[in-house]
């Protein structure tokens, strides 16, 4: 068992890369493989066979499409491949923005692609950005791209940081007014410029909310006792603004089910605001395992809420299984190891301390 657990932990370190093979094109009227009669339209067939969508995705995307005799979706796919888009990139892009297949690639797409490539970005990075947020291509170069890059670059410093923001937002028409006012709100509260820049790059959508709502959330978070000079203040703003009041209440109830008082919940949020981003299912499931399987008290978790952020399948269960196996064989001393530290340490540190150090002796015993 121990050897199997060790192998699993080591294999989990390997990460597979994306599919970079080019997407083979098919003509619009090619004979396609059989699909259900309820999804036999030209659009659905094309989306499956030429664009790599699943049948479910194709059915959904086809509702936004109607190929006309003059349309030439093959030319769009050819254009995307000429700019270095892989099969995976194209499938993601078409799934999120299928109407791009109706575009004129040279009149509509090429000017936008060429403008973006004129900034500090490579072709593969452009493919990553556009496949993540293809609605960017609906924006005008003159009215959106140029002023957005000019304004935002003055704040974050580089084109590369602007591209990171582009991956997370769609450049609303009134972005400049909102950004300027909301940034000034934070400055007035004493938030450092360096933290504002970091926050804007990582969570730009928070800056896109209406100014009055933004001001209200800032004051609400400040009233909870967060210090504007610390980055947790900005994280709390993001977490608070990212959900409705009813969703917030459901998460509070999930913690209450495990005996947390209102004070414990407030303190946990102040220590680690991300604890309120977890889904109700995630909160209940992780609490159940930590309390009922690992024996950690609910009150201790309230004091160390970061433990709730770890993945049950990828970190908590595998690590606890190794810990329990070593403990049962007398290889480690329970009193010398804190469970929270066991979960918090890096993958490399855990492997070195609890896997590699005991791997050979364990294999010798079993052999």
Short mmCIF file of C-alpha atoms in Angstrom, two decimals:
data_model
loop_
_atom_site.label_atom_id
_atom_site.label_comp_id
_atom_site.label_asym_id
_atom_site.label_seq_id
_atom_site.Cartn_x
_atom_site.Cartn_y
_atom_site.Cartn_z
CA UNK A 1 0.00 0.00 0.00
CA UNK A 2 2.74 2.42 0.96
CA UNK A 3 4.62 1.83 -2.29
CA UNK A 4 1.44 2.38 -4.29
CA UNK A 5 0.77 5.64 -2.47
CA UNK A 6 4.32 6.80 -3.12
CA UNK A 7 4.03 6.01 -6.82
CA UNK A 8 0.77 7.93 -7.01
CA UNK A 9 2.24 10.98 -5.32
CA UNK A 10 5.27 11.03 -7.61
CA UNK A 11 3.15 10.55 -10.74
CA UNK A 12 0.94 13.47 -9.69
CA UNK A 13 3.91 15.78 -10.25
CA UNK A 14 3.85 15.13 -13.99
CA UNK A 15 1.76 17.54 -15.96
CA UNK A 16 0.66 16.88 -19.53
CA UNK A 17 1.01 19.56 -22.22
CA UNK A 18 -1.66 20.87 -24.61
CA UNK A 19 -2.42 19.44 -28.03
CA UNK A 20 -0.44 21.41 -30.56
CA UNK A 21 -1.29 19.30 -33.60
CA UNK A 22 -2.93 21.29 -36.40
CA UNK A 23 -6.65 20.85 -36.91
CA UNK A 24 -7.35 19.06 -40.14
CA UNK A 25 -10.03 20.86 -42.14
CA UNK A 26 -13.04 19.34 -43.85
CA UNK A 27 -15.21 20.91 -46.52
CA UNK A 28 -18.65 21.98 -45.46
CA UNK A 29 -20.49 19.20 -47.27
CA UNK A 30 -18.15 16.33 -46.44
CA UNK A 31 -19.79 13.06 -45.45
CA UNK A 32 -19.72 13.04 -41.65
CA UNK A 33 -19.90 10.26 -39.13
CA UNK A 34 -23.38 9.35 -37.96
CA UNK A 35 -24.88 11.38 -35.14
CA UNK A 36 -28.35 11.36 -33.67
CA UNK A 37 -31.16 12.56 -35.91
CA UNK A 38 -31.99 15.32 -33.46
CA UNK A 39 -28.60 16.94 -34.11
CA UNK A 40 -28.12 16.36 -37.84
CA UNK A 41 -28.05 19.95 -39.00
CA UNK A 42 -25.21 21.16 -41.17
CA UNK A 43 -24.01 23.47 -38.39
CA UNK A 44 -23.89 20.72 -35.72
CA UNK A 45 -22.13 18.30 -38.08
CA UNK A 46 -19.58 20.92 -39.03
CA UNK A 47 -18.89 21.95 -35.44
CA UNK A 48 -18.24 18.32 -34.48
CA UNK A 49 -16.19 17.22 -37.47
CA UNK A 50 -14.31 20.37 -38.43
CA UNK A 51 -14.02 22.18 -35.12
CA UNK A 52 -13.67 19.34 -32.61
CA UNK A 53 -16.67 20.18 -30.43
CA UNK A 54 -18.55 17.46 -28.57
CA UNK A 55 -22.12 16.78 -29.66
CA UNK A 56 -23.47 18.62 -26.60
CA UNK A 57 -21.23 21.62 -27.24
CA UNK A 58 -22.12 21.61 -30.94
CA UNK A 59 -25.85 21.59 -30.25
CA UNK A 60 -25.48 24.58 -27.96
CA UNK A 61 -23.17 26.52 -30.29
CA UNK A 62 -25.29 25.80 -33.39
CA UNK A 63 -28.15 27.84 -31.91
CA UNK A 64 -26.06 30.94 -32.63
CA UNK A 65 -25.15 29.89 -36.18
CA UNK A 66 -26.81 29.60 -39.55
CA UNK A 67 -24.49 29.00 -42.46
CA UNK A 68 -25.54 30.98 -45.51
CA UNK A 69 -24.55 30.02 -49.07
CA UNK A 70 -22.00 32.83 -49.02
CA UNK A 71 -20.49 31.88 -45.66
CA UNK A 72 -17.16 30.12 -45.65
CA UNK A 73 -16.30 28.80 -42.19
CA UNK A 74 -13.40 26.81 -43.66
CA UNK A 75 -11.63 30.08 -44.44
CA UNK A 76 -11.88 31.06 -40.76
CA UNK A 77 -10.33 27.77 -39.65
CA UNK A 78 -7.57 28.12 -42.24
CA UNK A 79 -6.91 31.66 -41.03
CA UNK A 80 -6.68 30.56 -37.39
CA UNK A 81 -4.26 27.77 -38.26
CA UNK A 82 -2.11 30.24 -40.21
CA UNK A 83 -1.74 32.23 -36.97
CA UNK A 84 -0.56 29.20 -35.03
CA UNK A 85 -3.82 28.06 -33.42
CA UNK A 86 -3.75 24.39 -32.42
CA UNK A 87 -6.73 22.05 -32.51
CA UNK A 88 -7.27 22.68 -28.80
CA UNK A 89 -7.16 26.47 -29.25
CA UNK A 90 -9.68 26.35 -32.11
CA UNK A 91 -12.07 24.06 -30.28
CA UNK A 92 -12.02 26.29 -27.18
CA UNK A 93 -12.48 29.46 -29.24
CA UNK A 94 -15.38 28.12 -31.32
CA UNK A 95 -17.08 26.66 -28.24
CA UNK A 96 -17.05 30.05 -26.53
CA UNK A 97 -17.68 32.24 -29.59
CA UNK A 98 -19.12 30.17 -32.47
CA UNK A 99 -20.24 33.20 -34.49
CA UNK A 100 -16.60 33.82 -35.34
CA UNK A 101 -17.14 31.20 -38.08
CA UNK A 102 -19.32 33.73 -39.89
CA UNK A 103 -16.56 36.36 -39.92
CA UNK A 104 -14.65 37.58 -42.91
CA UNK A 105 -11.14 36.59 -41.77
CA UNK A 106 -9.29 39.22 -43.79
CA UNK A 107 -11.60 42.18 -43.20
CA UNK A 108 -12.64 41.45 -39.63
CA UNK A 109 -10.11 39.18 -37.94
CA UNK A 110 -6.76 39.98 -39.52
CA UNK A 111 -6.61 43.67 -38.43
CA UNK A 112 -7.33 42.67 -34.83
CA UNK A 113 -4.83 39.81 -34.83
CA UNK A 114 -2.14 41.99 -36.39
CA UNK A 115 -2.72 44.81 -33.89
CA UNK A 116 -2.45 42.45 -30.93
CA UNK A 117 0.68 40.83 -32.36
CA UNK A 118 2.22 44.30 -32.76
CA UNK A 119 2.30 44.45 -28.97
CA UNK A 120 4.71 42.45 -26.82
CA UNK A 121 3.17 39.00 -27.33
CA UNK A 122 4.03 35.85 -29.26
CA UNK A 123 1.69 33.95 -31.58
CA UNK A 124 1.19 31.13 -29.08
CA UNK A 125 0.42 33.62 -26.30
CA UNK A 126 -2.11 35.31 -28.56
CA UNK A 127 -3.75 31.94 -29.24
CA UNK A 128 -3.91 31.29 -25.49
CA UNK A 129 -5.48 34.70 -24.80
CA UNK A 130 -8.07 34.55 -27.58
CA UNK A 131 -9.07 30.94 -26.93
CA UNK A 132 -9.61 31.87 -23.28
CA UNK A 133 -11.52 35.09 -23.99
CA UNK A 134 -12.56 35.17 -27.68
CA UNK A 135 -15.17 37.88 -27.11
CA UNK A 136 -12.26 40.31 -27.25
CA UNK A 137 -12.51 39.97 -31.03
CA UNK A 138 -15.92 41.66 -30.95
CA UNK A 139 -14.27 44.92 -29.90
CA UNK A 140 -13.23 47.77 -32.19
CA UNK A 141 -9.54 48.50 -32.67
CA UNK A 142 -9.98 52.28 -32.63
CA UNK A 143 -12.64 52.54 -29.92
CA UNK A 144 -11.44 49.77 -27.62
CA UNK A 145 -8.06 48.14 -28.31
CA UNK A 146 -5.94 51.25 -28.76
CA UNK A 147 -7.31 53.31 -25.82
CA UNK A 148 -7.43 50.21 -23.58
CA UNK A 149 -3.77 49.40 -24.15
CA UNK A 150 -2.71 53.02 -23.73
CA UNK A 151 -4.67 53.60 -20.54
CA UNK A 152 -4.05 50.25 -18.87
CA UNK A 153 -0.36 50.10 -19.73
CA UNK A 154 0.13 53.41 -17.92
CA UNK A 155 -1.10 51.67 -14.78
CA UNK A 156 0.44 48.18 -14.99
CA UNK A 157 3.60 49.07 -16.91
CA UNK A 158 3.91 46.47 -19.68
CA UNK A 159 1.96 45.06 -22.62
CA UNK A 160 2.37 41.59 -21.15
CA UNK A 161 0.49 42.62 -18.02
CA UNK A 162 -2.21 44.18 -20.20
CA UNK A 163 -2.60 40.83 -21.98
CA UNK A 164 -3.07 39.08 -18.65
CA UNK A 165 -5.91 41.49 -17.95
CA UNK A 166 -7.36 40.82 -21.40
CA UNK A 167 -7.61 37.13 -20.57
CA UNK A 168 -9.93 37.98 -17.71
CA UNK A 169 -12.13 40.78 -19.01
CA UNK A 170 -13.91 41.92 -22.15
CA UNK A 171 -13.02 45.63 -22.21
CA UNK A 172 -16.41 47.19 -21.38
CA UNK A 173 -17.12 50.44 -23.17
CA UNK A 174 -16.96 52.50 -19.96
CA UNK A 175 -13.88 50.71 -18.61
CA UNK A 176 -11.80 53.87 -18.38
CA UNK A 177 -14.22 55.81 -16.19
CA UNK A 178 -14.74 52.83 -13.87
CA UNK A 179 -11.05 52.03 -13.62
CA UNK A 180 -10.01 55.59 -12.86
CA UNK A 181 -12.66 56.15 -10.20
CA UNK A 182 -12.35 52.76 -8.51
CA UNK A 183 -8.57 52.95 -8.43
CA UNK A 184 -8.81 56.37 -6.83
CA UNK A 185 -11.21 54.96 -4.21
CA UNK A 186 -8.51 52.47 -3.20
CA UNK A 187 -5.80 55.12 -3.20
CA UNK A 188 -7.91 57.30 -0.92
CA UNK A 189 -8.10 54.38 1.52
CA UNK A 190 -4.32 54.10 1.59
CA UNK A 191 -3.89 51.05 -0.64
CA UNK A 192 -0.38 50.99 -2.11
CA UNK A 193 0.00 51.45 -5.87
CA UNK A 194 1.99 48.21 -6.15
CA UNK A 195 -0.90 46.29 -4.59
CA UNK A 196 -3.43 47.99 -6.86
CA UNK A 197 -1.39 46.94 -9.90
CA UNK A 198 -1.11 43.34 -8.70
CA UNK A 199 -4.83 43.24 -7.93
CA UNK A 200 -5.80 44.74 -11.30
CA UNK A 201 -3.71 42.16 -13.16
CA UNK A 202 -5.11 39.21 -11.22
CA UNK A 203 -8.73 40.28 -10.70
CA UNK A 204 -9.59 42.98 -13.25
CA UNK A 205 -13.32 42.25 -13.25
CA UNK A 206 -13.61 43.56 -9.72
CA UNK A 207 -12.57 46.99 -11.03
CA UNK A 208 -15.29 46.85 -13.69
CA UNK A 209 -18.20 46.97 -11.24
CA UNK A 210 -20.23 50.13 -10.81
CA UNK A 211 -18.55 52.78 -8.70
CA UNK A 212 -21.28 53.04 -6.06
CA UNK A 213 -21.30 49.28 -5.55
CA UNK A 214 -17.50 49.25 -5.41
CA UNK A 215 -17.43 52.02 -2.80
CA UNK A 216 -20.01 50.18 -0.71
CA UNK A 217 -18.02 46.94 -0.71
CA UNK A 218 -14.82 48.78 0.17
CA UNK A 219 -16.51 50.30 3.21
CA UNK A 220 -18.09 46.97 4.15
CA UNK A 221 -14.70 45.22 4.07
CA UNK A 222 -13.08 48.05 5.97
CA UNK A 223 -15.80 47.73 8.59
CA UNK A 224 -14.90 44.06 9.07
CA UNK A 225 -11.51 45.16 10.35
CA UNK A 226 -9.35 44.61 7.26
CA UNK A 227 -6.31 46.87 6.97
CA UNK A 228 -6.20 48.68 3.58
CA UNK A 229 -2.42 48.55 3.71
CA UNK A 230 -2.45 44.74 3.51
CA UNK A 231 -3.20 42.71 0.38
CA UNK A 232 -5.86 40.71 2.25
CA UNK A 233 -7.98 43.88 2.06
CA UNK A 234 -8.12 43.58 -1.74
CA UNK A 235 -8.74 39.84 -1.63
CA UNK A 236 -11.66 40.44 0.73
CA UNK A 237 -13.11 43.01 -1.69
CA UNK A 238 -12.92 40.48 -4.51
CA UNK A 239 -14.45 37.63 -2.49
CA UNK A 240 -17.25 39.81 -1.14
CA UNK A 241 -18.14 41.18 -4.57
CA UNK A 242 -18.04 37.80 -6.31
CA UNK A 243 -21.25 36.36 -4.85
CA UNK A 244 -24.81 37.27 -4.01
CA UNK A 245 -26.04 37.71 -0.45
CA UNK A 246 -27.97 34.44 -0.65
CA UNK A 247 -24.86 32.52 -1.74
CA UNK A 248 -22.86 34.16 1.04
CA UNK A 249 -25.48 33.06 3.57
CA UNK A 250 -25.38 29.46 2.30
CA UNK A 251 -21.63 29.36 2.91
CA UNK A 252 -22.06 30.83 6.38
CA UNK A 253 -24.59 28.09 7.13
CA UNK A 254 -22.15 25.44 5.92
CA UNK A 255 -19.63 26.59 8.52
CA UNK A 256 -22.33 26.90 11.19
CA UNK A 257 -23.22 23.22 10.63
CA UNK A 258 -19.76 22.38 11.94
CA UNK A 259 -20.25 24.41 15.06
CA UNK A 260 -18.49 27.61 14.06
CA UNK A 261 -19.73 30.66 15.92
CA UNK A 262 -20.25 34.00 14.17
CA UNK A 263 -17.03 35.22 15.76
CA UNK A 264 -15.10 32.17 14.49
CA UNK A 265 -16.43 32.69 10.97
CA UNK A 266 -15.48 36.37 11.02
CA UNK A 267 -12.00 35.59 12.32
CA UNK A 268 -11.50 32.83 9.73
CA UNK A 269 -12.48 35.25 6.97
CA UNK A 270 -10.04 37.87 8.28
CA UNK A 271 -7.24 35.30 8.48
CA UNK A 272 -7.91 33.81 5.05
CA UNK A 273 -10.65 35.55 3.00
CA UNK A 274 -10.53 32.87 0.32
CA UNK A 275 -12.28 30.48 2.73
CA UNK A 276 -15.55 32.13 1.63
CA UNK A 277 -14.87 31.43 -2.04
CA UNK A 278 -15.25 27.69 -1.59
CA UNK A 279 -18.51 26.12 -2.68
CA UNK A 280 -20.92 24.83 -0.07
CA UNK A 281 -20.14 21.28 -1.24
CA UNK A 282 -16.40 21.87 -0.92
CA UNK A 283 -16.77 23.28 2.61
CA UNK A 284 -18.93 20.43 3.88
CA UNK A 285 -16.90 17.68 2.20
CA UNK A 286 -13.51 18.94 3.34
CA UNK A 287 -14.70 19.63 6.87
CA UNK A 288 -16.13 16.11 7.07
CA UNK A 289 -12.83 14.51 6.06
CA UNK A 290 -10.65 16.75 8.23
CA UNK A 291 -12.82 16.23 11.31
CA UNK A 292 -14.13 12.69 10.97
CA UNK A 293 -11.20 10.99 9.19
CA UNK A 294 -8.18 13.00 10.26
CA UNK A 295 -9.38 13.85 13.74
CA UNK A 296 -8.78 17.60 13.53
CA UNK A 297 -11.10 19.60 15.74
CA UNK A 298 -13.53 21.96 14.04
CA UNK A 299 -12.31 24.86 16.19
CA UNK A 300 -8.71 24.25 15.11
CA UNK A 301 -9.76 24.41 11.44
CA UNK A 302 -11.47 27.72 12.20
CA UNK A 303 -8.10 29.02 13.40
CA UNK A 304 -6.31 27.58 10.32
CA UNK A 305 -8.89 28.05 7.51
CA UNK A 306 -6.24 27.65 4.79
CA UNK A 307 -6.54 23.88 5.33
CA UNK A 308 -9.92 24.03 3.59
CA UNK A 309 -8.33 25.24 0.34
CA UNK A 310 -6.42 22.06 -0.39
CA UNK A 311 -7.83 19.49 -2.78
CA UNK A 312 -9.22 16.40 -1.08
CA UNK A 313 -8.29 14.10 -3.96
CA UNK A 314 -4.90 15.56 -4.88
CA UNK A 315 -3.47 16.57 -1.52
CA UNK A 316 -5.42 15.87 1.66
CA UNK A 317 -6.36 12.21 1.17
CA UNK A 318 -3.03 11.07 -0.40
CA UNK A 319 -0.95 12.83 2.24
CA UNK A 320 -3.02 11.58 5.13
CA UNK A 321 -2.88 8.05 3.73
CA UNK A 322 0.92 8.18 3.63
CA UNK A 323 0.99 9.71 7.12
CA UNK A 324 -1.32 7.01 8.50
CA UNK A 325 0.72 4.24 6.84
CA UNK A 326 3.99 5.51 8.31
CA UNK A 327 2.35 5.99 11.69
CA UNK A 328 0.98 2.43 11.76
CA UNK A 329 4.46 1.05 11.05
CA UNK A 330 6.03 3.08 13.82
CA UNK A 331 8.21 5.06 11.39
CA UNK A 332 7.04 8.45 12.63
CA UNK A 333 5.92 9.91 15.95
CA UNK A 334 2.40 11.37 16.04
CA UNK A 335 3.32 13.93 18.70
CA UNK A 336 6.08 15.42 16.53
CA UNK A 337 3.93 16.17 13.48
CA UNK A 338 1.21 18.78 13.13
CA UNK A 339 -1.46 17.81 10.60
CA UNK A 340 -1.82 21.41 9.41
CA UNK A 341 1.92 21.54 8.66
CA UNK A 342 1.65 18.21 6.86
CA UNK A 343 -0.90 19.73 4.48
CA UNK A 344 0.76 23.13 4.11
CA UNK A 345 4.27 22.02 3.10
CA UNK A 346 5.24 22.05 -0.56
CA UNK A 347 5.03 18.93 -2.69
CA UNK A 348 8.81 18.67 -2.81
CA UNK A 349 9.17 19.00 0.97
CA UNK A 350 6.49 16.40 1.59
CA UNK A 351 8.06 13.92 -0.81
CA UNK A 352 11.49 14.39 0.75
CA UNK A 353 10.31 14.15 4.35
CA UNK A 354 7.57 11.52 4.21
CA UNK A 355 8.12 9.55 1.00
CA UNK A 356 11.70 9.40 -0.23
CA UNK A 357 13.18 9.15 3.25
CA UNK A 358 11.18 6.00 4.01
CA UNK A 359 10.84 4.53 0.51
CA UNK A 360 13.92 2.27 0.46
CA UNK A 361 13.55 0.84 3.99
CA UNK A 362 9.91 0.13 3.26
CA UNK A 363 10.68 -1.61 -0.01
CA UNK A 364 13.41 -3.64 1.71
CA UNK A 365 10.93 -4.87 4.34
CA UNK A 366 8.34 -5.85 1.76
CA UNK A 367 10.91 -7.53 -0.47
#
